[in-house]
Coordinates of C-alpha atoms in Angstrom, one line a residue:
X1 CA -11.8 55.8 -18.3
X2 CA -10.3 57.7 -15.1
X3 CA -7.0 57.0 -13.8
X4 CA -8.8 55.1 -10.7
X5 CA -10.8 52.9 -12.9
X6 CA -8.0 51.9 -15.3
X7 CA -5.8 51.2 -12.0
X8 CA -8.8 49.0 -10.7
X9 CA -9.0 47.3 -13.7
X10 CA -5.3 46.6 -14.5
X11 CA -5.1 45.1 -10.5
X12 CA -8.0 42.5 -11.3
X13 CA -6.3 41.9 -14.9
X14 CA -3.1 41.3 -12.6
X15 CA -4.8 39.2 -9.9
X16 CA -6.7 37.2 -12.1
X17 CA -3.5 36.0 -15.0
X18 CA -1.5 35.2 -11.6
X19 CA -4.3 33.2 -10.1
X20 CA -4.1 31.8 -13.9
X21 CA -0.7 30.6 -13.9
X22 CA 0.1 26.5 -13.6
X23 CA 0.9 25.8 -10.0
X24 CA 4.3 24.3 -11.1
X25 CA 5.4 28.3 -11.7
X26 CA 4.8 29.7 -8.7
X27 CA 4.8 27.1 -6.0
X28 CA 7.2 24.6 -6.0
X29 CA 10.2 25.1 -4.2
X30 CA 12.2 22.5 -6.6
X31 CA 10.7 23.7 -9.8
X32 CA 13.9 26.2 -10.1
X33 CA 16.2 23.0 -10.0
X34 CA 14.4 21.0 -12.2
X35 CA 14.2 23.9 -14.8
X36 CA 18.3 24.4 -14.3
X37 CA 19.0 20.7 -14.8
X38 CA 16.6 20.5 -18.3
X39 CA 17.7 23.6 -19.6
X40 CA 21.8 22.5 -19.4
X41 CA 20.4 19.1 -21.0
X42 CA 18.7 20.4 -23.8
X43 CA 19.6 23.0 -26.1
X44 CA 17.0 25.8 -27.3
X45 CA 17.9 25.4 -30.9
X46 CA 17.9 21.7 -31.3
X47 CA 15.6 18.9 -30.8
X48 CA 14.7 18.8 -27.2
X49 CA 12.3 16.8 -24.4
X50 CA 8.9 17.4 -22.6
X51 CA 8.8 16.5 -19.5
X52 CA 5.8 16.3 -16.5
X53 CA 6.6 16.0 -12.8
X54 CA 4.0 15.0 -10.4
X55 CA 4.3 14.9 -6.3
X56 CA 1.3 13.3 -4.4
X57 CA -1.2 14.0 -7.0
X58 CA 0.3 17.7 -7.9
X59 CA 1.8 18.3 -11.2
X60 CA 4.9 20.8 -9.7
X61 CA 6.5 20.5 -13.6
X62 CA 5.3 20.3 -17.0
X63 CA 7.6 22.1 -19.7
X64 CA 9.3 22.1 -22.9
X65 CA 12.6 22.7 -24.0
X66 CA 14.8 22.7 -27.5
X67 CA 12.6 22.2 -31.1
X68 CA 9.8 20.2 -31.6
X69 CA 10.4 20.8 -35.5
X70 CA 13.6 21.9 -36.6
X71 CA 13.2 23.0 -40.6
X72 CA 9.9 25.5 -39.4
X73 CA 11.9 26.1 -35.7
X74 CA 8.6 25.2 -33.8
X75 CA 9.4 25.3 -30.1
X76 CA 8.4 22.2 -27.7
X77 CA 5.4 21.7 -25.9
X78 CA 4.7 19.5 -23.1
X79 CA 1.3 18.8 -25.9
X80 CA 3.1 17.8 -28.0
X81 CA 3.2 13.9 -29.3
X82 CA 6.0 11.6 -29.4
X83 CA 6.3 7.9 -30.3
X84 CA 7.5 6.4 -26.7
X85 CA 9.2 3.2 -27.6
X86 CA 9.4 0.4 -25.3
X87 CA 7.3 2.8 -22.8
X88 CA 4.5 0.9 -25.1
X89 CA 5.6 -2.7 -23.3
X90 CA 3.1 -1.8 -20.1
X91 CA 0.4 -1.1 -22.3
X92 CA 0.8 -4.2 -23.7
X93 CA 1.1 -6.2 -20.2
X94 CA -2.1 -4.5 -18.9
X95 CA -3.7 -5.9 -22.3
X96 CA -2.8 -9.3 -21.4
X97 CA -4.1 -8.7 -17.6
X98 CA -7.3 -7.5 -18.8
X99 CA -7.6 -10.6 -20.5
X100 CA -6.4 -12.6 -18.1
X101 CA -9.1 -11.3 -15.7
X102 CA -11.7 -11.6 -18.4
X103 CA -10.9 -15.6 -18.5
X104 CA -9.2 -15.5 -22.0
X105 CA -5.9 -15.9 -21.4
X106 CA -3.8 -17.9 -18.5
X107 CA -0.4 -16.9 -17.6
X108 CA 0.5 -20.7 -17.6
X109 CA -0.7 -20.6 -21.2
X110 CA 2.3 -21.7 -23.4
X111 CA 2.8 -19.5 -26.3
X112 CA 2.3 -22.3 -29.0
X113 CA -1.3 -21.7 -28.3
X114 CA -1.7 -18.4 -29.7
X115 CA 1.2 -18.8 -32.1
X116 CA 1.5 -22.3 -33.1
X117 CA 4.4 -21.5 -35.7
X118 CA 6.9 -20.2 -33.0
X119 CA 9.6 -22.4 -32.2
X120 CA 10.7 -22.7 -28.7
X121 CA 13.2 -25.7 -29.4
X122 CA 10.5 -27.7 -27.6
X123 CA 10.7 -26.3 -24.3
X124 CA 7.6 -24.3 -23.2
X125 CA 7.5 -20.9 -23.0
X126 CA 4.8 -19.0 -20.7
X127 CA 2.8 -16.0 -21.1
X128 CA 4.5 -14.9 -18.0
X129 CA 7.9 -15.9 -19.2
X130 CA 7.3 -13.3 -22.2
X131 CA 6.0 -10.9 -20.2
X132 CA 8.8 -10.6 -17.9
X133 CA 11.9 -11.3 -20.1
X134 CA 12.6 -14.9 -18.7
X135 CA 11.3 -17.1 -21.9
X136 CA 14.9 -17.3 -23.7
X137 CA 13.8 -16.5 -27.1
X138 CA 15.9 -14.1 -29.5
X139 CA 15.2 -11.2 -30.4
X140 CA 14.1 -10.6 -34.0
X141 CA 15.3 -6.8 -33.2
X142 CA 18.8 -7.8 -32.4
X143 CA 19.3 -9.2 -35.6
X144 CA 21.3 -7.9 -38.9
X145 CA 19.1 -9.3 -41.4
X146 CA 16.0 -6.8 -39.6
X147 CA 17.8 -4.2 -39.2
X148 CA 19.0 -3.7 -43.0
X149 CA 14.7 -3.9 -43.7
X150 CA 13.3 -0.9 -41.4
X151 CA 11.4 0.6 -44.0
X152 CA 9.4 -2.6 -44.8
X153 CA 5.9 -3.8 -43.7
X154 CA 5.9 -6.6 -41.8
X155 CA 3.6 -9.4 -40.3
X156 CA 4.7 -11.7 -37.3
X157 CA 5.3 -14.0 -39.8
X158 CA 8.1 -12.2 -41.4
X159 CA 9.2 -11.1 -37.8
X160 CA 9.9 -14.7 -36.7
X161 CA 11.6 -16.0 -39.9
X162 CA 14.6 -13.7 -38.9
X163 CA 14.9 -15.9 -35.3
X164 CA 14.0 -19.0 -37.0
X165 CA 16.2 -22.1 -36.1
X166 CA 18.0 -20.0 -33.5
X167 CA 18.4 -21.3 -30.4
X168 CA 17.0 -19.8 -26.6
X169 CA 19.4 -18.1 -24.9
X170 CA 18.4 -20.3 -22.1
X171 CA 15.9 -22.6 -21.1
X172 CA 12.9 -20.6 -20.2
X173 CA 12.6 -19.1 -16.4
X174 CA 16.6 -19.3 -15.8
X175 CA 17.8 -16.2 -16.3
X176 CA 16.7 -13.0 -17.8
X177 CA 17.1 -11.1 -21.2
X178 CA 15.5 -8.8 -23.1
X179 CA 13.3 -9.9 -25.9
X180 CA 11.1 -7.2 -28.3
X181 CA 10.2 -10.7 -29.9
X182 CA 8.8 -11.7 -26.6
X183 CA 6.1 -8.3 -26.4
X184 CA 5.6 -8.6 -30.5
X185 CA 4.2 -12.0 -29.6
X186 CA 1.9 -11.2 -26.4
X187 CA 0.6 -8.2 -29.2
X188 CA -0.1 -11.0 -31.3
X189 CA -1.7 -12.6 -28.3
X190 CA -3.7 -9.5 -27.7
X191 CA -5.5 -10.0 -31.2
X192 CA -6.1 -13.9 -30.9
X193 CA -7.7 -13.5 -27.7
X194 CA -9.6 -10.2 -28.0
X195 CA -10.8 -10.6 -31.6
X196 CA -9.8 -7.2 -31.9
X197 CA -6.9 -6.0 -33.5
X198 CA -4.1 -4.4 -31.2
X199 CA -4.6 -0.7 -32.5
X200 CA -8.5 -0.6 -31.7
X201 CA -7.8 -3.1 -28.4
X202 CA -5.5 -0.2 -26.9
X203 CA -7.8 2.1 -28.1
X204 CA -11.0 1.2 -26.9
X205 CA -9.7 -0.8 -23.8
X206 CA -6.8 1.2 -22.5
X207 CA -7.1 4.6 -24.0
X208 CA -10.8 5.6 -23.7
X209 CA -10.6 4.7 -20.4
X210 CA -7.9 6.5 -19.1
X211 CA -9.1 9.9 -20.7
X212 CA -5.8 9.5 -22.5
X213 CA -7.0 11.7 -25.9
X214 CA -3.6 12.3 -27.2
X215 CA -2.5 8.3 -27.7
X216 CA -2.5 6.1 -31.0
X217 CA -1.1 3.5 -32.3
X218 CA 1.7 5.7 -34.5
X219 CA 0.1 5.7 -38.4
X220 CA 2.7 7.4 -40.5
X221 CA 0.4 8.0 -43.2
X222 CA -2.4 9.8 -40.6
X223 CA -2.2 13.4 -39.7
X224 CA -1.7 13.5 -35.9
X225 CA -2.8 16.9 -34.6
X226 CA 0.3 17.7 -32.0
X227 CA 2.9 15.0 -33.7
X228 CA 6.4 15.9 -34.0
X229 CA 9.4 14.4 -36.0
X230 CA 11.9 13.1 -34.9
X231 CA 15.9 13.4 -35.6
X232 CA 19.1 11.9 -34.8
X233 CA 22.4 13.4 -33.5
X234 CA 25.7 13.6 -35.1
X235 CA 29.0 14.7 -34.5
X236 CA 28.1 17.5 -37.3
X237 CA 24.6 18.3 -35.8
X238 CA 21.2 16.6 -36.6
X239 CA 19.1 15.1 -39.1
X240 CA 16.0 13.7 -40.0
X241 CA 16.1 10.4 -38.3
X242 CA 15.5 7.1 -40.7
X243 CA 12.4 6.1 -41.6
X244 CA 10.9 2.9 -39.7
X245 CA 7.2 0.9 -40.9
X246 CA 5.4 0.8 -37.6
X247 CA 3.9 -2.5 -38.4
X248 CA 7.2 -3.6 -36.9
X249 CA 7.4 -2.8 -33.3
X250 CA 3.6 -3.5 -32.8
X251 CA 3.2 -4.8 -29.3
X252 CA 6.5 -4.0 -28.6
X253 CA 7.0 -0.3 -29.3
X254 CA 4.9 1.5 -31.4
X255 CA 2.7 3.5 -29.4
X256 CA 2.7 7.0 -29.6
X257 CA 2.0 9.6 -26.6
X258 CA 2.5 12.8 -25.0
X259 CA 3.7 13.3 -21.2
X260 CA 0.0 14.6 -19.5
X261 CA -1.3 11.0 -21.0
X262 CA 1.4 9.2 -19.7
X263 CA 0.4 10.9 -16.4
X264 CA -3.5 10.1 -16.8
X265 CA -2.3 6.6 -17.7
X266 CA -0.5 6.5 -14.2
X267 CA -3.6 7.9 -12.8
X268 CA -6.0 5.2 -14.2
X269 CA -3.6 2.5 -12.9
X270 CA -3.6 3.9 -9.1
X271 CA -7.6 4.8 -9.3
X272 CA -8.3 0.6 -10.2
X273 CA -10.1 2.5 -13.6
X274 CA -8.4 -0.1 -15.9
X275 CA -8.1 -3.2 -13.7
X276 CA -8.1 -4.3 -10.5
X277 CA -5.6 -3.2 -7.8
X278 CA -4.9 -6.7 -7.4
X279 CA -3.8 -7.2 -11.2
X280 CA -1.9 -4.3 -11.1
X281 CA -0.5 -5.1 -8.1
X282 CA 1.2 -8.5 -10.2
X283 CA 2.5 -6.2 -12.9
X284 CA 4.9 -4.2 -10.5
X285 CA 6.0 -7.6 -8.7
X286 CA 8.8 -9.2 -10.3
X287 CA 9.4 -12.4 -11.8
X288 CA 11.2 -14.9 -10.1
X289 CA 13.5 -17.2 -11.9
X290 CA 13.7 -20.9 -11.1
X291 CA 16.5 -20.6 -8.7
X292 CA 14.8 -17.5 -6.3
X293 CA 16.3 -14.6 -7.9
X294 CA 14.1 -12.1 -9.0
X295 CA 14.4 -11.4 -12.2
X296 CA 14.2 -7.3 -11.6
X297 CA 11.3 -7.1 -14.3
X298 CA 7.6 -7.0 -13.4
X299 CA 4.8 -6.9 -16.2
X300 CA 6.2 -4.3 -18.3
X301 CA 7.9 -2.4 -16.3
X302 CA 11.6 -2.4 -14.7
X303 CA 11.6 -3.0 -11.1
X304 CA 14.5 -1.0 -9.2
X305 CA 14.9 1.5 -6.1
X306 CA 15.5 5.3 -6.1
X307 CA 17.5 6.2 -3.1
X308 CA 16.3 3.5 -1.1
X309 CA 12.5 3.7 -2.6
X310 CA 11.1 1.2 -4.8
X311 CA 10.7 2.4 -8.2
X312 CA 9.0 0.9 -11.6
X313 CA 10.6 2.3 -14.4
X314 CA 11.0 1.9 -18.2
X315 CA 12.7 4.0 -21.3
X316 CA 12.0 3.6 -25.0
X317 CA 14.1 4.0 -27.8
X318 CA 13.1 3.9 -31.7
X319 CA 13.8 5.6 -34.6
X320 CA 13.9 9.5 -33.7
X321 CA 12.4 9.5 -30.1
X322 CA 14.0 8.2 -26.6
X323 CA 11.9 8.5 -24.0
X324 CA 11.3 7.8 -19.9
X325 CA 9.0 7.3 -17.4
X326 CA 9.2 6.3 -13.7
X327 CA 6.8 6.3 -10.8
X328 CA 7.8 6.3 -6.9
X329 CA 4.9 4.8 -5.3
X330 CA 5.1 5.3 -1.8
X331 CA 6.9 8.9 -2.2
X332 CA 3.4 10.0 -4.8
X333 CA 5.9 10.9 -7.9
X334 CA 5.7 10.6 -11.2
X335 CA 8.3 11.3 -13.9
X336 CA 8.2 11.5 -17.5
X337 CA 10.8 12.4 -20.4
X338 CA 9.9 12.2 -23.8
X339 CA 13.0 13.4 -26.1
X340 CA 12.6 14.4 -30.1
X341 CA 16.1 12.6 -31.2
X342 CA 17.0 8.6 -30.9
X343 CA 20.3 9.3 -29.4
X344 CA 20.3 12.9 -27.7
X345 CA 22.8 14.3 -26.1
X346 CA 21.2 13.7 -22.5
X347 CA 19.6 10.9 -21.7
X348 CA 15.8 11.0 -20.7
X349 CA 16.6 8.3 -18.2
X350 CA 19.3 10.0 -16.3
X351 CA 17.4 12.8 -16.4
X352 CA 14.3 11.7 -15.2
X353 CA 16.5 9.6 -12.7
X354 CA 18.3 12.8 -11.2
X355 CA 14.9 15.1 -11.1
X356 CA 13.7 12.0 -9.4
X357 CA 16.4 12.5 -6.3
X358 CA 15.2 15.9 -5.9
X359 CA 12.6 14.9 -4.2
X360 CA 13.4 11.4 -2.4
X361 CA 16.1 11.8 0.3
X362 CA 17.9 8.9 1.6
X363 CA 15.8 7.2 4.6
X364 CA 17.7 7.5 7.4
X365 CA 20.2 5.4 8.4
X366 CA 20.4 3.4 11.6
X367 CA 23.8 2.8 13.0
X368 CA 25.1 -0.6 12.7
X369 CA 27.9 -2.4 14.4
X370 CA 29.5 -5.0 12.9
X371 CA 32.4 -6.8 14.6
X372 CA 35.6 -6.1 13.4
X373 CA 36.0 -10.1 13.0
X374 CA 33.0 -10.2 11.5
X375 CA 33.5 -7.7 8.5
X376 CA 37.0 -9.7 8.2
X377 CA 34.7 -12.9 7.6
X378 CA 33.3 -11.1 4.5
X379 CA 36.3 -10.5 2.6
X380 CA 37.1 -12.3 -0.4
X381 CA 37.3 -12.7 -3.8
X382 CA 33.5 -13.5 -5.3
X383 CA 32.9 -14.7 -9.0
X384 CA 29.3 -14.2 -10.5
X385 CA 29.7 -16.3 -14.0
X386 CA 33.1 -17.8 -15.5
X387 CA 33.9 -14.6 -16.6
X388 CA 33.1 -12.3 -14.0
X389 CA 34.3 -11.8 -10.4
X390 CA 34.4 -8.7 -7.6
X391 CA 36.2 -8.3 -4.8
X392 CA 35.0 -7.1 -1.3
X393 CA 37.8 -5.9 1.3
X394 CA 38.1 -4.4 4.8
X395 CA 39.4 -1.0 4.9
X396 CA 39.6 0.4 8.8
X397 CA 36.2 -0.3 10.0
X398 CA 34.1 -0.6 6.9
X399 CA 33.8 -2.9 4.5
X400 CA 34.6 -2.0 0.7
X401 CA 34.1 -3.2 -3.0
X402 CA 37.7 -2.6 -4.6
X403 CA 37.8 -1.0 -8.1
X404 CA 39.7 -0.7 -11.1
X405 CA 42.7 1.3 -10.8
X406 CA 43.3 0.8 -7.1
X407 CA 39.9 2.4 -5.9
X408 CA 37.6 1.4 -3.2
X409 CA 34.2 2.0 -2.8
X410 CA 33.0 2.0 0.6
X411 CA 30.0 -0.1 1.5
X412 CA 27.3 1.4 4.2
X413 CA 25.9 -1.3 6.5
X414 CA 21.8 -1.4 6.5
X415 CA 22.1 -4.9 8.2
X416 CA 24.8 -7.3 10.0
X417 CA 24.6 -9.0 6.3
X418 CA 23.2 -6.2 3.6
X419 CA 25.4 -3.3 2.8
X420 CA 24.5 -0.8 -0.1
X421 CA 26.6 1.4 -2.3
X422 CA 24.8 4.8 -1.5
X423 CA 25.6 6.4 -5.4
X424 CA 24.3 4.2 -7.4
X425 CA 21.5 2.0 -5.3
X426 CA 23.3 -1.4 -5.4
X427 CA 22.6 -3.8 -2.5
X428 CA 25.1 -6.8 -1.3
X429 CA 23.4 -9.9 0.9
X430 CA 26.0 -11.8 2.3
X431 CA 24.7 -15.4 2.9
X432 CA 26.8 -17.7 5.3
X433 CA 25.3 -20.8 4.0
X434 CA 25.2 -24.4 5.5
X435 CA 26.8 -26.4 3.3
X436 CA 28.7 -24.2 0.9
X437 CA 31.2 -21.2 0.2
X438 CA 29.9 -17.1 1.2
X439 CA 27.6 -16.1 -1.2
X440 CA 26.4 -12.5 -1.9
X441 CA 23.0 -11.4 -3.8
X442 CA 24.0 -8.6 -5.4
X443 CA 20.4 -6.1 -6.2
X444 CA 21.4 -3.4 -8.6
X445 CA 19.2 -0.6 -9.0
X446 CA 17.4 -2.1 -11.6
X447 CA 17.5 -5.3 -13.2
X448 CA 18.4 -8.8 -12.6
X449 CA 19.5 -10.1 -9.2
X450 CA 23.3 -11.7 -9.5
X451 CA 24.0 -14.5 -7.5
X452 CA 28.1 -14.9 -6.4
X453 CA 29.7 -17.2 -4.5
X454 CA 33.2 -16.7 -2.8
X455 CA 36.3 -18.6 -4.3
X456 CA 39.4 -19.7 -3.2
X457 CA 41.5 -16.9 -4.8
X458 CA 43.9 -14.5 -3.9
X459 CA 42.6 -10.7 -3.5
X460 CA 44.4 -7.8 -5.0
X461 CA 43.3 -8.9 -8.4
X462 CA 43.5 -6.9 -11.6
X463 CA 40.0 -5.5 -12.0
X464 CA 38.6 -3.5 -15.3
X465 CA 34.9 -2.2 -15.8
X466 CA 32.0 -4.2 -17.3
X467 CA 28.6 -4.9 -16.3
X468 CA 27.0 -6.4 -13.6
X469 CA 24.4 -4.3 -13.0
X470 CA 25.9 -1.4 -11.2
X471 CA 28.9 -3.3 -9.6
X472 CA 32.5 -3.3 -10.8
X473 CA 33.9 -6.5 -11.5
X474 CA 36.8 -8.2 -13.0
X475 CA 37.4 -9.8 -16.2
X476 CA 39.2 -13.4 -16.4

């Protein structure tokens, strides 16, 4: 060949491996960051994460970093397979819709239906209750006597002997907790109602469906083309994490996935492919509990905001995998973050979270003037439960949550009676009501809406960190 020809020919070679390469490599203005961010998360020579980012139907990201195997130092894929945890709830939730729209199941339907043997302390307990974390029954997973037993094969049955004779945390539709009894039983559910068991219902129902060829239920004694282990950290490095029978989390957990069928599942949703828009629609509205609040949980998924845009998001975490996965609706993003180890050294959610921002700028602000007076009106001391309170103050012109330590976190008005910590999301309603003391919704970015009402107490108090969502509160 002449020097001309092989020139020629090396130029198409060229032309044609860059025309080749994903679009996330070469196009993406904010692929650089993302890559930055995951690389400083996870370490090349420990286990790592896969991770897919999508923006208005583009995937601009799909990578993997650290090992996918450890002992044969097997690099990760964004193929590869990981079991996703609690990620398996909205698989579950679109089960139950399914059947909800196929006239087998009511959301009204009280559980004692399906499962007569499951006591509720004779209160009723709704499909919907379970679904969205308002029922009040224990979790079997929070329990001592379950977790000293991960290696056994269990049935329902031997689930709900470890919550038997407790008592609800509450009566059903009052507040909110989380419950992995709750999904184990809408599984069981699943099976009762299709005929089918759950495996071969997700399968054939969800799965197939979706094109989503790289999901199972997780079989530990099946070889799983594209399956990776999974470990847990230490303060001396990482191990093999503990072995768990996946007859446990059923309904509740023990899907298996990889992040481009996590993306096709999100697909399938949006294209009305596995149910109607209008079904789907219910799964990303949250429930309400019996007082107004929303609960900050739709049908499988957590319901939050990303700066300032409505999110649905969920994490999973089981024996030798944490994982994430988000979707921005009205921005076209989709985020997911499937890690190796139960407890690595980043979180998927925070990551996911921050790669998340990249692309969602605040909306803009509109300037609001509140009355000096009227921001004085606000200021109080404000107690959310006997044991928690917060404290909202005036500081020149702006009103401010005070902190531990002295600190004050300045609150940006969006309305005469809603202000919003930028940072982390969380919204305050101030509600002059009728008949009463000041109240304040407080809307952390995800989760539960908190309900607090203004007390005759002096300000200046003492105040430590715990948990109200994303607020700062004090103890008493």
């Amino acid at each position: 060949m002449n020097l001309r020809a092989c020139l020629m020919t090396c130029s198409l070679l060229a032309l044609f491996a860059a025309r080749s390469l994903p679009a996330q490599d070469s196009v993406h203005p904010i692929a650089a960051q993302i890559d930055e961010l995951l690389t400083r998360s996870y370490a090349a020579d420990a286990p790592g994460a896969a991770v897919i980012v999508v923006h208005r139907g583009e995937v601009v990201f799909r990578k993997g970093y650290g090992l996918a195997n450890a002992e044969l130092g097997v690099a990760m894929k964004p193929e590869h397979i990981f079991r996703i945890g609690s990620i398996t709830k909205q698989f579950t939730a679109i089960a139950i819709l399914q059947l909800v729209e196929a006239g087998k199941v009511a959301l009204d339907d009280d559980i004692t239906k399906y499962v007569p043997e499951v006591q509720t302390g004779g209160q009723r307990i709704t499909i919907a209750q379970l679904l969205t974390h308002t029922s009040g029954i224990p979790s079997f997973t929070d329990q001592a006597a379950w977790r000293a037993q991960p290696r056994k094969d269990m049935t329902l049955a031997d689930e709900l002997e470890f919550i038997k004779d407790k008592p609800l945390h509450f009566s059903p539709g009052t507040d909110w907790r989380y419950s992995n009894t709750g999904y184990r039983l809408l599984g069981a559910v699943v099976e009762k109602a299709s005929g089918q068991t759950y495996a071969d219902y997700v399968s054939d129902q969800l799965f197939k469906p979706a094109g989503m060829t790289s999901s199972s239920y997780d079989d530990t004694s099946r070889i799983i083309p594209h399956r990776i282990p999974g470990y847990s950290f230490a303060r001396t490095g990482f191990s093999h994490s503990p072995f768990v029978s996946m007859t446990q989390p059923h309904g509740a957990g023990a899907l298996l996935s990889s992040v481009d069928d996590l993306w096709k599942w999100d697909q399938a949703l949006s294209a009305g492919k596995i149910l109607n828009a209008k079904r789907v629609d219910e799964a990303f509205t949250s429930g309400r509990l019996v007082d107004g609040r929303a609960a900050g949980y739709g049908y499988g998924w957590t319901l939050g905001s990303i700066g300032g845009h409505p999110s649905a998001e969920h994490g999973g975490g089981i024996q030798g995998f944490a994982t994430y996965a988000l979707r921005v609706p009205a921005a076209g993003l989709f985020v997911a973050v499937l890690c190796n180890a139960d407890n690595p050294r980043t979180a998927p959610g925070s990551v996911a979270v921050r790669i998340a921002k990249l692309f969602l700028a605040d909306p803009p602000a509109a300037a609001v003037n509140i009355p000096p007076e009227t921001l004085r009106s606000y200021a109080g001391v404000f107690r959310a439960s006997p044991t928690q309170k917060f404290e909202l103050a005036v500081d020149g012109e702006r009103l401010v949550l005070k902190e531990p330590r002295g600190r004050s976190t300045p609150l940006d008005a969006v309305s005469a009676t809603a202000f919003r910590v930028t940072a982390n999301d969380t919204q305050y309603e101030l509600n002059a009501g009728k008949d009463g003391p000041l109240q304040v919704r407080v809307k952390p970015r995800l989760g539960l809406e908190r309900l607090a009402s203004r007390v005759d107490e002096e300000t200046g108090v003492n105040t430590v960190a715990t948990s109200l969502g994303d607020i700062s509160l004090t103890s008493c």
